[in-house]
PDB file of C-alpha atoms and ligand atoms in Angstrom:
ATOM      1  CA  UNK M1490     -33.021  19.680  57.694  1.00  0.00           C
ATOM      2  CA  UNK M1491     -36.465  17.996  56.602  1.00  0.00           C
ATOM      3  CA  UNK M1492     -37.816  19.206  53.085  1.00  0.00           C
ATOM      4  CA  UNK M1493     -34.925  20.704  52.783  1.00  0.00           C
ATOM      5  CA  UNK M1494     -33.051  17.752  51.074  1.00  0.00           C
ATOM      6  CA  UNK M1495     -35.644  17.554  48.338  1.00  0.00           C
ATOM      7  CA  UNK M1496     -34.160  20.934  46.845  1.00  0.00           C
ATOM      8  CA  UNK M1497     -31.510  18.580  45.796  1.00  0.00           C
ATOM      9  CA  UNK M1498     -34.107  16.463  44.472  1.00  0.00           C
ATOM     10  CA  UNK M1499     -35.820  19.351  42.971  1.00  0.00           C
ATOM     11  CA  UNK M1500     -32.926  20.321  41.101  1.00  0.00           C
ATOM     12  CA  UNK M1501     -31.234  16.959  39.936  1.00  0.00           C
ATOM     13  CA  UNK M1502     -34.457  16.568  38.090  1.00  0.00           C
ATOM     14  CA  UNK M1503     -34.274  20.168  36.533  1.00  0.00           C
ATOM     15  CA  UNK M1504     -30.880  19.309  35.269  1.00  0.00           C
ATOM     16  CA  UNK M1505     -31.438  15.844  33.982  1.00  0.00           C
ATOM     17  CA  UNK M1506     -35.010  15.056  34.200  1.00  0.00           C
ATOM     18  CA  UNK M1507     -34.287  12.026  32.312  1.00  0.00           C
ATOM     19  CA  UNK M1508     -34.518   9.920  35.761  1.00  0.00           C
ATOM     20  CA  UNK M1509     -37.762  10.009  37.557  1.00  0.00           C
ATOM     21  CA  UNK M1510     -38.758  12.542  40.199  1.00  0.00           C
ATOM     22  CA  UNK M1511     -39.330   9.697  42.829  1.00  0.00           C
ATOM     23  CA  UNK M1512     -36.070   8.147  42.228  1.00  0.00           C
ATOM     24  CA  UNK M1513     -34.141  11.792  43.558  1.00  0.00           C
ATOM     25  CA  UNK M1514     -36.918  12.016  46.065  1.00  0.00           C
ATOM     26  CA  UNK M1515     -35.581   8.007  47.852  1.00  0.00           C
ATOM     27  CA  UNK M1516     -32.096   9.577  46.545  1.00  0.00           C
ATOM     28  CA  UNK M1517     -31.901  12.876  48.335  1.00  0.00           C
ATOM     29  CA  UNK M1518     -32.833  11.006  51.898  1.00  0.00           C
ATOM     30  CA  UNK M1519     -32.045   7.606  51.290  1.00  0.00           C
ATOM     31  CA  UNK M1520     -29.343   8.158  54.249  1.00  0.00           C
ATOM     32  CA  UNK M1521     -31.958   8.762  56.597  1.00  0.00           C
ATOM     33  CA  UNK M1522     -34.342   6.142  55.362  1.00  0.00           C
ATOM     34  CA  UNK M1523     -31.216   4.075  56.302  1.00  0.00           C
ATOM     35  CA  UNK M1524     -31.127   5.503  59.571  1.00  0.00           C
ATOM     36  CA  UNK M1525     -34.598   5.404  59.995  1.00  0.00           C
ATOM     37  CA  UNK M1526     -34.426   1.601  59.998  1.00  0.00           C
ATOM     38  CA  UNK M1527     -31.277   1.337  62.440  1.00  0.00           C
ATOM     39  CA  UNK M1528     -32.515   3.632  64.796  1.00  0.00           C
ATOM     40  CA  UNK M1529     -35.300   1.275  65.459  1.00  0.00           C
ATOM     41  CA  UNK M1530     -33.201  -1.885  65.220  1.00  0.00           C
ATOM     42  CA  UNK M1531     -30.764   0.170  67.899  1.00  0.00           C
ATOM     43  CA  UNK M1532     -27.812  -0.459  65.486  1.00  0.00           C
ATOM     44  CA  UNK M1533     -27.220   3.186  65.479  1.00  0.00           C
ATOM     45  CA  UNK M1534     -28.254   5.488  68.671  1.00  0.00           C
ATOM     46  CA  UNK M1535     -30.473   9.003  68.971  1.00  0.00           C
ATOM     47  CA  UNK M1536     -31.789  10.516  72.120  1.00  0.00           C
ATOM     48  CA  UNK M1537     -33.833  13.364  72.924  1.00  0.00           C
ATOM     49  CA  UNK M1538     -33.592  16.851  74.092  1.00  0.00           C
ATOM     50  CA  UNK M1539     -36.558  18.882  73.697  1.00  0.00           C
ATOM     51  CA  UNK M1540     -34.773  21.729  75.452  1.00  0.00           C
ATOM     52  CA  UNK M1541     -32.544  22.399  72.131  1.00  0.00           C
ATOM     53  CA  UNK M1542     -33.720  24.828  69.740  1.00  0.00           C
ATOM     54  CA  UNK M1543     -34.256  23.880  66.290  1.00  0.00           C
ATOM     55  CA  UNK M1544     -34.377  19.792  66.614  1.00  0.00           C
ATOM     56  CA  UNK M1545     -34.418  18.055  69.418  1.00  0.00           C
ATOM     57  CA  UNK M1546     -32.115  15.014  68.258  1.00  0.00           C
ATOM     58  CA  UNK M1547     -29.043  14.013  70.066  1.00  0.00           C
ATOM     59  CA  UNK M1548     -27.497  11.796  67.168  1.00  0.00           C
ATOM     60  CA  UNK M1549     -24.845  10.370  69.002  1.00  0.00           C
ATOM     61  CA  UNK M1550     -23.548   7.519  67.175  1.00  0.00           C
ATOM     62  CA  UNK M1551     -25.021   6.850  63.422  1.00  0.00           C
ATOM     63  CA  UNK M1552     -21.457   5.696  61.791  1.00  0.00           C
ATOM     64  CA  UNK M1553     -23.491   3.307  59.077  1.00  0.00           C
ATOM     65  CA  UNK M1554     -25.413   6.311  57.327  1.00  0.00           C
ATOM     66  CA  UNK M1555     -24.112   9.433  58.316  1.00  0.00           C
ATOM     67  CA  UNK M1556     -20.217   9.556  58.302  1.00  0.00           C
ATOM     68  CA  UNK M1557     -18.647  10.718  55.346  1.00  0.00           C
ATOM     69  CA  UNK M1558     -17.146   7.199  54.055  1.00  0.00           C
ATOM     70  CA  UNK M1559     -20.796   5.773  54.834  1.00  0.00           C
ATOM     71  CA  UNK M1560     -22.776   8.709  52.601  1.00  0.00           C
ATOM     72  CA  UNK M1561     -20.480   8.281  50.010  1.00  0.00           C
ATOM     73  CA  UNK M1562     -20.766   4.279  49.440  1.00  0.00           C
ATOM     74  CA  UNK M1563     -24.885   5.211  50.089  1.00  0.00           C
ATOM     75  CA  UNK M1564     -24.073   6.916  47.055  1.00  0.00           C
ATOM     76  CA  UNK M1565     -22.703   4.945  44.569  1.00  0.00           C
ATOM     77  CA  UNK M1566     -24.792   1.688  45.527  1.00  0.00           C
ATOM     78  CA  UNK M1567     -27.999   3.873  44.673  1.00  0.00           C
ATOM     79  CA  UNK M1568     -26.410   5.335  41.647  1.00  0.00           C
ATOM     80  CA  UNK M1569     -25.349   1.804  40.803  1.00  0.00           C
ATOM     81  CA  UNK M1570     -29.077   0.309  41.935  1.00  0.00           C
ATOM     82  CA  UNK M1571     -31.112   3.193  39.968  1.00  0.00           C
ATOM     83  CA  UNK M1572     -29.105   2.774  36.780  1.00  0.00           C
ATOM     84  CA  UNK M1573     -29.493  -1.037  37.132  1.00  0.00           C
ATOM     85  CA  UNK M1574     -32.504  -1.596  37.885  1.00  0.00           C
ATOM     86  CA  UNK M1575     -34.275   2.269  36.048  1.00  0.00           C
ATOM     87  CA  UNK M1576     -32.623   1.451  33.066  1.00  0.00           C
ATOM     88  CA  UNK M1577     -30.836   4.717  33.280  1.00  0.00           C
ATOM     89  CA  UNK M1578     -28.808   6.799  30.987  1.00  0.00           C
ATOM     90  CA  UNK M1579     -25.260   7.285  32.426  1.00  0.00           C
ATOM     91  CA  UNK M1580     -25.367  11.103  33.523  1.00  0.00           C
ATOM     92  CA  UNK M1581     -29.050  10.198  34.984  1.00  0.00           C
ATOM     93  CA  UNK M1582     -27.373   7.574  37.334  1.00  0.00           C
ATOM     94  CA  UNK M1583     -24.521  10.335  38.265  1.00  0.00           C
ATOM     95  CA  UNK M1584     -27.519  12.723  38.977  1.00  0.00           C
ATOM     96  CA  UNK M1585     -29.281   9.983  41.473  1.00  0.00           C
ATOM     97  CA  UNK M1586     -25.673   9.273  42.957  1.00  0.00           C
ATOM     98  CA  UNK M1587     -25.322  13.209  43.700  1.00  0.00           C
ATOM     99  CA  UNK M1588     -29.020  13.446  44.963  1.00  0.00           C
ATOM    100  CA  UNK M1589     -27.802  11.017  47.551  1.00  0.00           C
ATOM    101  CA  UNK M1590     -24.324  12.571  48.681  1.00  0.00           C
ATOM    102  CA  UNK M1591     -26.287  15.467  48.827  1.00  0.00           C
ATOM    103  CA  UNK M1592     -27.591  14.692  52.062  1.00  0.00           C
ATOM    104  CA  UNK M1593     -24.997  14.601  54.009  1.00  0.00           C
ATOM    105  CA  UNK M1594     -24.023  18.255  52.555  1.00  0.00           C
ATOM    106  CA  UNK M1595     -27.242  19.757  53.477  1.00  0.00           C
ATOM    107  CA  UNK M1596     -26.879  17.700  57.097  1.00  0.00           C
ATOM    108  CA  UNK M1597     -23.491  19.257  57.416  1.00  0.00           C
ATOM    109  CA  UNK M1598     -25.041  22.835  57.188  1.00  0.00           C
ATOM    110  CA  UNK M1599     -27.707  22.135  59.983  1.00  0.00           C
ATOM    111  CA  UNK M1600     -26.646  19.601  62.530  1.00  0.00           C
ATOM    112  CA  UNK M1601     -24.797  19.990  65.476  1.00  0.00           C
ATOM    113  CA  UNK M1602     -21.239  18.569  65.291  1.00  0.00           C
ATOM    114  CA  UNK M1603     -22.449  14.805  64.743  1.00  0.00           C
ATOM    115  CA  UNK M1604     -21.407  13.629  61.560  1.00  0.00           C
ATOM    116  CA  UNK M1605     -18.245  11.530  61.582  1.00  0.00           C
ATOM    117  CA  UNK M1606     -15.794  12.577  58.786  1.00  0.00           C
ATOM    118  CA  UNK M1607     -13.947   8.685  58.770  1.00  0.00           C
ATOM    119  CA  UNK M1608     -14.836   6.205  61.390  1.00  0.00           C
ATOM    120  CA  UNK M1609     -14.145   6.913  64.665  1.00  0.00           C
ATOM    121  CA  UNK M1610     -13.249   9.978  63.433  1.00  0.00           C
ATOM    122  CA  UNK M1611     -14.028  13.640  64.272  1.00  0.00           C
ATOM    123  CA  UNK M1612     -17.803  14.866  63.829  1.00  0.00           C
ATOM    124  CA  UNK M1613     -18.535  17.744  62.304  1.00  0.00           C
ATOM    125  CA  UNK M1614     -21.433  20.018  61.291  1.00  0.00           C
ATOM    126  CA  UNK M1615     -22.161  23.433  61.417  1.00  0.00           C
ATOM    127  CA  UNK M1616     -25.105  23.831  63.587  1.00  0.00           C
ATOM    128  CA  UNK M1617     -27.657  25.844  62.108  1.00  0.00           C
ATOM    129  CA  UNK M1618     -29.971  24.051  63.760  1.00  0.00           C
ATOM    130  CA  UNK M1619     -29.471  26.535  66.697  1.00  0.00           C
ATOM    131  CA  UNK M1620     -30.474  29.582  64.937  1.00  0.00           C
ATOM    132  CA  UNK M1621     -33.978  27.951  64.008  1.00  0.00           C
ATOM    133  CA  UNK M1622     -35.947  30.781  62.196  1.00  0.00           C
ATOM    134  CA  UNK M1623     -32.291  31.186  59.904  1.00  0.00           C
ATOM    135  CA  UNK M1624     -32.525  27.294  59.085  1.00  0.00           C
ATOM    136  CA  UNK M1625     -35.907  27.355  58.161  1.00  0.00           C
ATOM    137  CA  UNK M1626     -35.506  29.942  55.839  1.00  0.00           C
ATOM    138  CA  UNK M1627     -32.480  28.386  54.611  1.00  0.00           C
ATOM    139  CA  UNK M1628     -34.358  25.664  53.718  1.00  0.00           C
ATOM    140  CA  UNK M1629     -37.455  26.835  52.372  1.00  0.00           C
ATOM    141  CA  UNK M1630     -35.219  29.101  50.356  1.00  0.00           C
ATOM    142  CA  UNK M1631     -33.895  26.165  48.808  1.00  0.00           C
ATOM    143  CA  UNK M1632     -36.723  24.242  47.817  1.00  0.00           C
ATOM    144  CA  UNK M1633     -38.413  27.220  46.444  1.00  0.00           C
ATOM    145  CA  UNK M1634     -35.094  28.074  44.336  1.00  0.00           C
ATOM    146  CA  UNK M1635     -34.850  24.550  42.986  1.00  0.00           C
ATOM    147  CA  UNK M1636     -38.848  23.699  42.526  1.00  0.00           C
ATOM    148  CA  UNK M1637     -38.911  27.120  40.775  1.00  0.00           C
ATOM    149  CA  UNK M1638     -35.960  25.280  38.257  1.00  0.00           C
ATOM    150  CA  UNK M1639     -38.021  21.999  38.044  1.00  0.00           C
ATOM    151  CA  UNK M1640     -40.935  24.021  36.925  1.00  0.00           C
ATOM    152  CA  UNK M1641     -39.331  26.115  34.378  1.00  0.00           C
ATOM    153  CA  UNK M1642     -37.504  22.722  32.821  1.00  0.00           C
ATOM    154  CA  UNK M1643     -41.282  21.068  32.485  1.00  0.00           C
ATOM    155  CA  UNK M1644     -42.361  24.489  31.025  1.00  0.00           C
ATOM    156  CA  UNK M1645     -39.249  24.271  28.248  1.00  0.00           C
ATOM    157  CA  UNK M1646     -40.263  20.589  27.710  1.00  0.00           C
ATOM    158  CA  UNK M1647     -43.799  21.569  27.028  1.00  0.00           C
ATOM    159  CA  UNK M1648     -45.152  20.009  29.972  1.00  0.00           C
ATOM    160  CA  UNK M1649     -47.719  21.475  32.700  1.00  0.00           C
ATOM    161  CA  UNK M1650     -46.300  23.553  35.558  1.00  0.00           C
ATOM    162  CA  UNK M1651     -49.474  21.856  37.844  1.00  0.00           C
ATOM    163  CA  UNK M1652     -47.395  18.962  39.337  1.00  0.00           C
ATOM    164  CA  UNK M1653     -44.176  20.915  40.474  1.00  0.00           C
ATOM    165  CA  UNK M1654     -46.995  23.093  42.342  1.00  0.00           C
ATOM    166  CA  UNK M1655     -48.842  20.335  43.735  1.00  0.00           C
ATOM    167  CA  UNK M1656     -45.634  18.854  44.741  1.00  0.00           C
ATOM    168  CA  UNK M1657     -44.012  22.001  46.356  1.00  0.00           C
ATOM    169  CA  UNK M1658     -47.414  22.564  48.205  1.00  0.00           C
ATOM    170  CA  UNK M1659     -46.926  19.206  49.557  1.00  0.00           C
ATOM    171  CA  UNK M1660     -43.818  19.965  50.455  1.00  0.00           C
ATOM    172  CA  UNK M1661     -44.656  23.337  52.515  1.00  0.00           C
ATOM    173  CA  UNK M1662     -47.503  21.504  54.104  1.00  0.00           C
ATOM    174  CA  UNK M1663     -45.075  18.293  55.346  1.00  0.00           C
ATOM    175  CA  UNK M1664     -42.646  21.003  56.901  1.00  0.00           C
ATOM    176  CA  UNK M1665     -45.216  22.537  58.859  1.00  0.00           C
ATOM    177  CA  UNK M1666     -47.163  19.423  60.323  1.00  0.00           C
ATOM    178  CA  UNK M1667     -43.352  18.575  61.090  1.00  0.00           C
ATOM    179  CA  UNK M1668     -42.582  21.724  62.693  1.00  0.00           C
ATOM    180  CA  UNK M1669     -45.989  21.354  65.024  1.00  0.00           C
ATOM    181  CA  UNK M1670     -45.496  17.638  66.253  1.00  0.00           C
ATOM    182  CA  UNK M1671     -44.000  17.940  69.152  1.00  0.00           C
ATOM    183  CA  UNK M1672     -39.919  16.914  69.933  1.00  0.00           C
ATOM    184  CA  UNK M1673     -38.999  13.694  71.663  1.00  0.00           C
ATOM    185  CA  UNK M1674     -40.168  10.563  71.859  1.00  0.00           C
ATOM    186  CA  UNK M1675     -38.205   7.407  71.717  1.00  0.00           C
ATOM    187  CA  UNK M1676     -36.398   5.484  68.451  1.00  0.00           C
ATOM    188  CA  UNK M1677     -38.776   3.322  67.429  1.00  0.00           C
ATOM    189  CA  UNK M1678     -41.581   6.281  67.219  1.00  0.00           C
ATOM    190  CA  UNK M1679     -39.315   8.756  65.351  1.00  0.00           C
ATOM    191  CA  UNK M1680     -37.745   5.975  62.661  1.00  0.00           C
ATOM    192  CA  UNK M1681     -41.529   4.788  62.396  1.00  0.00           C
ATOM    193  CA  UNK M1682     -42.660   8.283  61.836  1.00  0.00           C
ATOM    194  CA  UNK M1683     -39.895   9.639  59.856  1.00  0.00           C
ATOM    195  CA  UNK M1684     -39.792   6.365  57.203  1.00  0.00           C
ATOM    196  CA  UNK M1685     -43.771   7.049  57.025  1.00  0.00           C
ATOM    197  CA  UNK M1686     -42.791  10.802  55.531  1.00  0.00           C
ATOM    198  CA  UNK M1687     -40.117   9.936  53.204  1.00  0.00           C
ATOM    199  CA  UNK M1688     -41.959   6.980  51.861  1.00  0.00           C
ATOM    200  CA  UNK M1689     -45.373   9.302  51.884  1.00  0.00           C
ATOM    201  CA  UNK M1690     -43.084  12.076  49.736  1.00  0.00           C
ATOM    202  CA  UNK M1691     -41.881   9.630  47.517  1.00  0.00           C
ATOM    203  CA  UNK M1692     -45.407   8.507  46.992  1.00  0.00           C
ATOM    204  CA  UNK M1693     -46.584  11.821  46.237  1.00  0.00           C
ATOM    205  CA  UNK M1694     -43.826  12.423  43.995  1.00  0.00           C
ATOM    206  CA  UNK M1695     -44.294   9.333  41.867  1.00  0.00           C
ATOM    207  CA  UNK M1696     -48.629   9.804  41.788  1.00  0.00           C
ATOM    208  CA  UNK M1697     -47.773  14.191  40.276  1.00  0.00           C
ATOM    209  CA  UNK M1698     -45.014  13.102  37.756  1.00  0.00           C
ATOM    210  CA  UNK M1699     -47.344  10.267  36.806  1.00  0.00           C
ATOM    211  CA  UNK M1700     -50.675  12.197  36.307  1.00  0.00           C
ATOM    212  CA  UNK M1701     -48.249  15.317  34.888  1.00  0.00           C
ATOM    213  CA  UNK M1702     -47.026  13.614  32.035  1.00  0.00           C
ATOM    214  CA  UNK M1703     -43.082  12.638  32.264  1.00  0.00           C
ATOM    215  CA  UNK M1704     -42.563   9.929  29.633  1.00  0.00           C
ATOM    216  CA  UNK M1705     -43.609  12.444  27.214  1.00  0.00           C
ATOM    217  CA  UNK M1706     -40.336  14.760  28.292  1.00  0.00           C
ATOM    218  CA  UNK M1707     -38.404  11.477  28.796  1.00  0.00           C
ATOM    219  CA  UNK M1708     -39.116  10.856  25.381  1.00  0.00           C
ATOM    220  CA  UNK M1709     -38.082  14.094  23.822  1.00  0.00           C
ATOM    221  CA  UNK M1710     -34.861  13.670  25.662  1.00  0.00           C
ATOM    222  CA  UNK M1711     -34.354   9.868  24.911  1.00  0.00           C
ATOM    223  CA  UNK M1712     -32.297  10.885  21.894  1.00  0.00           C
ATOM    224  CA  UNK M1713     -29.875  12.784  23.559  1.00  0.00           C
ATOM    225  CA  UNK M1714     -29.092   9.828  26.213  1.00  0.00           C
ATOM    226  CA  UNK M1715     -25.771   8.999  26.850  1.00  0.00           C
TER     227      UNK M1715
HETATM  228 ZN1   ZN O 292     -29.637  12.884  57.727  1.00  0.00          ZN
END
Protein backbone atom coordinates (compact mmCIF):
# COMPACT_ATOMS: atom_id res chain seq x y z
CA UNK A 1 0.00 0.00 0.00
CA UNK A 2 1.64 3.38 -1.32
CA UNK A 3 -0.98 6.10 -2.51
CA UNK A 4 -3.24 4.10 -1.25
CA UNK A 5 -3.25 5.62 2.33
CA UNK A 6 -3.98 9.06 0.98
CA UNK A 7 -7.68 7.84 0.19
CA UNK A 8 -7.92 8.21 3.86
CA UNK A 9 -6.49 11.49 3.49
CA UNK A 10 -8.67 12.21 0.61
CA UNK A 11 -11.65 11.57 2.48
CA UNK A 12 -10.97 12.98 6.10
CA UNK A 13 -10.74 16.21 4.24
CA UNK A 14 -14.13 15.64 2.35
CA UNK A 15 -15.74 15.10 5.66
CA UNK A 16 -14.21 17.85 7.67
CA UNK A 17 -12.20 19.97 5.46
CA UNK A 18 -11.84 22.27 8.25
CA UNK A 19 -8.10 20.85 8.84
CA UNK A 20 -5.70 21.27 6.04
CA UNK A 21 -5.13 18.79 3.23
CA UNK A 22 -1.34 18.47 4.17
CA UNK A 23 -2.02 17.83 7.71
CA UNK A 24 -4.15 14.23 6.60
CA UNK A 25 -1.54 13.83 3.95
CA UNK A 26 1.68 13.60 7.21
CA UNK A 27 -1.52 11.97 9.04
CA UNK A 28 -2.47 9.12 6.78
CA UNK A 29 1.48 7.89 6.67
CA UNK A 30 2.91 9.41 9.53
CA UNK A 31 3.52 5.58 10.70
CA UNK A 32 5.73 5.04 7.96
CA UNK A 33 7.46 8.37 8.05
CA UNK A 34 8.20 6.92 11.56
CA UNK A 35 9.47 3.90 10.15
CA UNK A 36 11.15 5.51 7.54
CA UNK A 37 13.48 7.10 10.10
CA UNK A 38 14.09 3.77 12.21
CA UNK A 39 14.71 1.73 9.42
CA UNK A 40 17.71 3.79 8.72
CA UNK A 41 18.74 4.23 12.36
CA UNK A 42 18.32 0.09 12.42
CA UNK A 43 15.96 0.51 15.44
CA UNK A 44 13.43 -1.42 13.56
CA UNK A 45 14.53 -4.17 10.77
CA UNK A 46 13.37 -4.74 6.81
CA UNK A 47 15.05 -6.96 4.32
CA UNK A 48 14.58 -7.70 0.83
CA UNK A 49 13.08 -10.20 -1.41
CA UNK A 50 12.67 -9.22 -4.87
CA UNK A 51 11.38 -12.70 -5.64
CA UNK A 52 7.86 -11.81 -3.83
CA UNK A 53 5.16 -10.54 -5.86
CA UNK A 54 3.63 -7.36 -5.07
CA UNK A 55 6.48 -5.72 -2.61
CA UNK A 56 9.48 -6.94 -2.00
CA UNK A 57 9.73 -6.00 1.86
CA UNK A 58 10.41 -8.51 4.50
CA UNK A 59 9.25 -6.29 7.57
CA UNK A 60 10.38 -8.40 10.16
CA UNK A 61 10.44 -6.53 13.26
CA UNK A 62 8.89 -2.75 13.22
CA UNK A 63 7.15 -2.99 16.91
CA UNK A 64 7.60 1.11 17.37
CA UNK A 65 5.26 2.08 14.31
CA UNK A 66 3.46 -0.71 13.12
CA UNK A 67 1.89 -2.86 15.97
CA UNK A 68 -1.44 -2.10 16.91
CA UNK A 69 -0.67 -0.42 20.50
CA UNK A 70 2.15 1.61 18.54
CA UNK A 71 -0.45 2.99 15.56
CA UNK A 72 -2.81 3.80 18.00
CA UNK A 73 -0.57 6.13 20.44
CA UNK A 74 0.86 7.47 16.64
CA UNK A 75 -2.57 8.45 16.68
CA UNK A 76 -3.54 10.37 19.39
CA UNK A 77 -0.04 12.25 19.73
CA UNK A 78 -0.76 13.62 16.08
CA UNK A 79 -4.34 14.29 16.85
CA UNK A 80 -3.09 15.89 20.05
CA UNK A 81 0.04 17.74 18.01
CA UNK A 82 -2.32 18.97 14.97
CA UNK A 83 -4.98 20.37 17.29
CA UNK A 84 -2.19 22.01 19.37
CA UNK A 85 -0.18 23.34 17.34
CA UNK A 86 -3.18 23.90 13.86
CA UNK A 87 -5.31 25.51 16.13
CA UNK A 88 -7.91 22.95 15.35
CA UNK A 89 -11.54 22.58 15.93
CA UNK A 90 -12.24 19.42 18.04
CA UNK A 91 -13.86 17.01 15.33
CA UNK A 92 -10.89 18.34 12.90
CA UNK A 93 -8.29 16.91 15.43
CA UNK A 94 -10.49 13.49 15.65
CA UNK A 95 -10.37 13.54 11.75
CA UNK A 96 -6.28 13.91 11.76
CA UNK A 97 -6.22 11.21 14.67
CA UNK A 98 -8.33 8.75 12.29
CA UNK A 99 -6.21 9.73 9.15
CA UNK A 100 -3.39 8.29 11.17
CA UNK A 101 -4.94 4.92 12.60
CA UNK A 102 -5.92 4.60 9.25
CA UNK A 103 -2.74 3.32 8.22
CA UNK A 104 -2.36 0.57 9.89
CA UNK A 105 -6.02 -0.53 8.54
CA UNK A 106 -5.11 -0.12 5.01
CA UNK A 107 -1.51 -2.00 5.98
CA UNK A 108 -3.57 -4.75 7.47
CA UNK A 109 -5.38 -5.33 4.06
CA UNK A 110 -2.04 -5.59 2.03
CA UNK A 111 0.88 -6.87 4.01
CA UNK A 112 1.91 -10.15 4.65
CA UNK A 113 1.32 -11.30 8.26
CA UNK A 114 3.79 -8.60 9.85
CA UNK A 115 1.98 -6.35 11.92
CA UNK A 116 2.10 -7.14 15.63
CA UNK A 117 -1.38 -6.92 17.28
CA UNK A 118 0.35 -6.18 21.15
CA UNK A 119 4.02 -6.49 21.62
CA UNK A 120 5.53 -9.52 21.14
CA UNK A 121 2.42 -10.48 20.06
CA UNK A 122 0.98 -12.28 16.99
CA UNK A 123 1.35 -10.47 13.45
CA UNK A 124 -1.21 -10.25 11.33
CA UNK A 125 -2.22 -8.97 7.87
CA UNK A 126 -4.01 -10.18 5.12
CA UNK A 127 -1.66 -10.33 2.29
CA UNK A 128 -2.95 -8.78 -0.66
CA UNK A 129 0.18 -7.93 -1.53
CA UNK A 130 0.40 -11.40 -3.24
CA UNK A 131 -2.32 -10.94 -5.64
CA UNK A 132 -0.58 -7.67 -7.07
CA UNK A 133 -2.83 -6.56 -10.05
CA UNK A 134 -6.04 -7.06 -7.17
CA UNK A 135 -4.05 -4.63 -4.73
CA UNK A 136 -3.41 -2.17 -7.15
CA UNK A 137 -6.77 -1.87 -8.10
CA UNK A 138 -7.77 -1.93 -4.63
CA UNK A 139 -5.94 0.93 -4.15
CA UNK A 140 -6.41 3.04 -6.99
CA UNK A 141 -10.05 2.28 -6.42
CA UNK A 142 -9.76 3.98 -3.29
CA UNK A 143 -8.13 7.06 -4.01
CA UNK A 144 -10.29 7.64 -6.95
CA UNK A 145 -13.52 6.99 -4.64
CA UNK A 146 -12.31 9.38 -1.98
CA UNK A 147 -10.55 12.24 -4.36
CA UNK A 148 -13.86 12.02 -6.29
CA UNK A 149 -15.54 13.05 -2.48
CA UNK A 150 -12.82 15.76 -1.89
CA UNK A 151 -13.74 17.24 -5.18
CA UNK A 152 -17.39 17.28 -4.88
CA UNK A 153 -17.01 18.91 -1.08
CA UNK A 154 -14.75 21.92 -2.80
CA UNK A 155 -17.47 22.03 -5.55
CA UNK A 156 -20.40 22.45 -2.60
CA UNK A 157 -18.06 25.01 -0.92
CA UNK A 158 -17.78 26.97 -4.08
CA UNK A 159 -14.29 26.27 -4.60
CA UNK A 160 -12.39 25.05 -7.93
CA UNK A 161 -12.31 21.32 -8.68
CA UNK A 162 -8.48 22.14 -10.36
CA UNK A 163 -6.45 21.23 -7.21
CA UNK A 164 -8.14 17.81 -6.23
CA UNK A 165 -7.17 17.03 -10.06
CA UNK A 166 -3.79 18.24 -9.92
CA UNK A 167 -3.40 16.45 -6.74
CA UNK A 168 -4.92 13.03 -7.80
CA UNK A 169 -2.72 13.28 -11.03
CA UNK A 170 0.12 13.54 -8.75
CA UNK A 171 -0.94 10.88 -7.05
CA UNK A 172 -1.35 8.37 -10.19
CA UNK A 173 1.97 9.57 -11.42
CA UNK A 174 3.90 8.79 -7.76
CA UNK A 175 2.31 5.17 -7.93
CA UNK A 176 3.66 4.47 -11.17
CA UNK A 177 7.35 5.84 -10.90
CA UNK A 178 6.95 3.62 -7.63
CA UNK A 179 5.75 0.66 -9.33
CA UNK A 180 8.86 0.99 -12.05
CA UNK A 181 11.85 1.48 -9.52
CA UNK A 182 13.04 -1.54 -9.08
CA UNK A 183 12.65 -3.84 -5.49
CA UNK A 184 15.50 -4.15 -3.04
CA UNK A 185 18.05 -2.28 -1.95
CA UNK A 186 19.19 -1.84 1.56
CA UNK A 187 17.50 0.38 4.70
CA UNK A 188 19.09 3.35 4.47
CA UNK A 189 18.15 3.70 0.51
CA UNK A 190 14.46 2.73 0.95
CA UNK A 191 13.80 5.04 4.36
CA UNK A 192 15.82 7.79 2.32
CA UNK A 193 13.67 7.26 -0.66
CA UNK A 194 10.42 6.59 0.88
CA UNK A 195 10.65 9.88 3.50
CA UNK A 196 11.62 11.85 0.11
CA UNK A 197 7.87 10.74 -1.30
CA UNK A 198 5.82 11.35 1.66
CA UNK A 199 7.48 14.61 2.39
CA UNK A 200 7.34 15.41 -1.66
CA UNK A 201 3.27 14.49 -1.34
CA UNK A 202 2.85 16.51 1.50
CA UNK A 203 4.55 19.29 -0.34
CA UNK A 204 2.40 19.00 -3.21
CA UNK A 205 -0.55 18.85 -1.15
CA UNK A 206 0.14 22.00 0.84
CA UNK A 207 1.45 24.18 -2.70
CA UNK A 208 -2.66 22.87 -4.60
CA UNK A 209 -4.74 23.67 -1.41
CA UNK A 210 -2.70 26.86 -1.19
CA UNK A 211 -2.98 28.16 -4.83
CA UNK A 212 -6.83 26.49 -4.77
CA UNK A 213 -8.15 28.63 -2.28
CA UNK A 214 -8.89 26.77 1.27
CA UNK A 215 -9.16 29.58 3.84
CA UNK A 216 -11.98 30.77 1.86
CA UNK A 217 -13.97 27.21 2.65
CA UNK A 218 -12.30 27.25 6.11
CA UNK A 219 -13.94 30.36 6.55
CA UNK A 220 -17.43 29.49 5.53
CA UNK A 221 -17.15 26.62 7.90
CA UNK A 222 -15.46 28.57 10.84
CA UNK A 223 -18.93 29.18 12.25
CA UNK A 224 -19.93 25.84 12.57
CA UNK A 225 -16.57 24.82 14.59
CA UNK A 226 -16.89 22.94 17.51
ZN1 LIG B 1 3.01 1.16 6.87
Amino acid sequence: MFVGHYAAALAAKAAEPRAPLWAYVVGCQLVDIGWSGLIMTGAEKVAFDPSLPGSSLVLYEMPWTHSLPAALAWSVAAALAAGWTLKLPRRAMVFVGLAVSSHWLADFLVHRPDLELWFGGPKVGLGLWDAPVIEQAVEIGLVAVAGAAWTAQRIRAGLSAWPALVFLTFLVVLQIVALLLPGGGDAVGMGTSALAAYLLTAGVAALVERRGGSAATRLREAPSAA
